[in-house]
């Protein structure tokens, strides 16, 4: 496929800096939208010229995990842009089963967010929000601002919690009922005030730090649910006494199983907007600047547009 737009994320940044090793040489990039430029003889589901967005993870299909439907947990999972070459290129070669037709109503800038949106669609689904419940999102980056919208679409009232207030105007514009900066004081107090009771019913953690896990546990009410989507690599101290005493349900959520189609439907209906999150755009030749922009706290989603440089 010809890559029209590819997004950068934290995973790409860690490969770029060398913090995360991959087999070299490797073309990175796993969040992308483009057009089918050529197809193998047996390809049936996409045709030349189709606009597609790529689901970049595929599993072995044979192990017990895959056979029971847990393909996101497969030990032999392959990620395009990490294990095989990806999207920071003019052309990318991807398996047919990874291609999703982009509905005509969905702009490239919205479709670009389909992959992280599928991640939070699963996380929110695992948290099982009910209409009228209160929820908090920890983190106001790409995942947090998407989780906010998925929760709102499910009928929850959402409090966005972040280290700084930088993204709060955007969070409000995207549907947050309220916002709270961690530096502004007690999280349990903020959650109590927001919910009108002992804390919020559901917390979706998207920041991926040990601190964020603690914040999530401070926000949730007794009997409430916490879904963790970030991957804190450092040891994370948790007061399990309080988890037991308050019967908090903690659930992990790993990428997505069958949520890609749902993510596209959320974009198509307009319930979720991706385009406001795309703050920067560079030609492929300027990818170094794109990574600098990704590192800048003022950016949200940085995109490269390989189609433009050819
Ligand atoms: Zn990513
Ligand atoms: Zn498998």
mmCIF file of C-alpha atoms and ligand atoms in Angstrom, residues 59-63 65-66 74-76, ligand 2:
data_model
loop_
_atom_site.group_PDB
_atom_site.id
_atom_site.type_symbol
_atom_site.label_atom_id
_atom_site.label_comp_id
_atom_site.label_asym_id
_atom_site.label_seq_id
_atom_site.Cartn_x
_atom_site.Cartn_y
_atom_site.Cartn_z
ATOM 1 C CA UNK A 59 -1.150 -13.649 15.860
ATOM 2 C CA UNK A 60 -0.206 -17.253 15.049
ATOM 3 C CA UNK A 61 -3.794 -18.492 14.884
ATOM 4 C CA UNK A 62 -2.781 -21.975 16.081
ATOM 5 C CA UNK A 63 -1.912 -21.816 19.797
ATOM 6 C CA UNK A 65 -4.697 -18.690 23.263
ATOM 7 C CA UNK A 66 -5.480 -17.896 19.629
ATOM 8 C CA UNK A 74 -0.527 -14.918 21.709
ATOM 9 C CA UNK A 75 3.174 -15.455 22.460
ATOM 10 C CA UNK A 76 3.915 -15.451 18.725
HETATM 11 ZN ZN1 LIG B 2 -1.226 -17.804 18.904
#
